[in-house]
């Protein structure tokens, strides 16, 4: 299965609670933190919710 790297590029301060929860579920929480995930529709949906806070590569 294809892998993607998700990097947090912006803070979650003053963001809605649901966006903070998605960032935590992706394993992020600090700016510049990188996590590798399988490229699944569920992960893509989570990334879409917080696309303004993360960068996706791979």
XYZ file of C-alpha atoms in Angstrom:
58
model
C 0.000 0.000 0.000
C 1.217 3.503 -0.819
C 2.547 5.664 1.991
C 2.144 9.408 2.444
C 3.978 11.755 4.783
C 1.899 14.322 6.641
C 3.664 17.367 8.111
C 1.997 19.896 10.388
C 2.763 23.415 9.127
C 0.456 25.556 11.270
C -0.657 25.787 14.879
C -3.980 24.519 16.213
C -4.363 27.487 18.555
C -7.760 29.172 18.044
C -8.974 26.302 15.833
C -12.271 24.427 16.342
C -12.161 21.377 18.583
C -12.881 18.976 15.713
C -9.763 20.180 13.860
C -7.642 19.730 16.986
C -8.974 16.185 17.360
C -8.169 15.341 13.724
C -4.598 16.635 14.143
C -4.215 14.459 17.256
C -5.676 11.431 15.453
C -3.135 11.893 12.669
C -0.389 11.710 15.293
C 0.611 15.339 14.978
C 0.469 18.151 17.525
C 3.534 20.297 17.037
C 4.607 22.325 14.032
C 7.079 20.462 11.779
C 6.129 17.048 13.196
C 5.985 14.398 10.459
C 4.015 11.142 10.438
C 3.790 8.469 7.768
C 0.393 6.894 7.021
C -1.047 4.456 4.530
C -2.829 6.266 1.705
C -6.427 5.270 2.468
C -9.705 7.122 1.888
C -10.108 7.530 5.654
C -6.726 9.225 6.056
C -7.360 11.380 2.967
C -10.672 12.508 4.494
C -8.942 13.479 7.729
C -6.285 15.386 5.804
C -8.998 17.188 3.826
C -10.536 18.468 7.088
C -7.252 20.098 8.125
C -5.643 20.757 4.743
C -4.840 24.342 5.779
C -2.769 23.040 8.732
C -0.807 20.233 7.061
C 1.387 19.477 4.053
C 1.217 16.094 2.313
C 4.125 14.538 0.408
C 4.739 11.173 -1.133
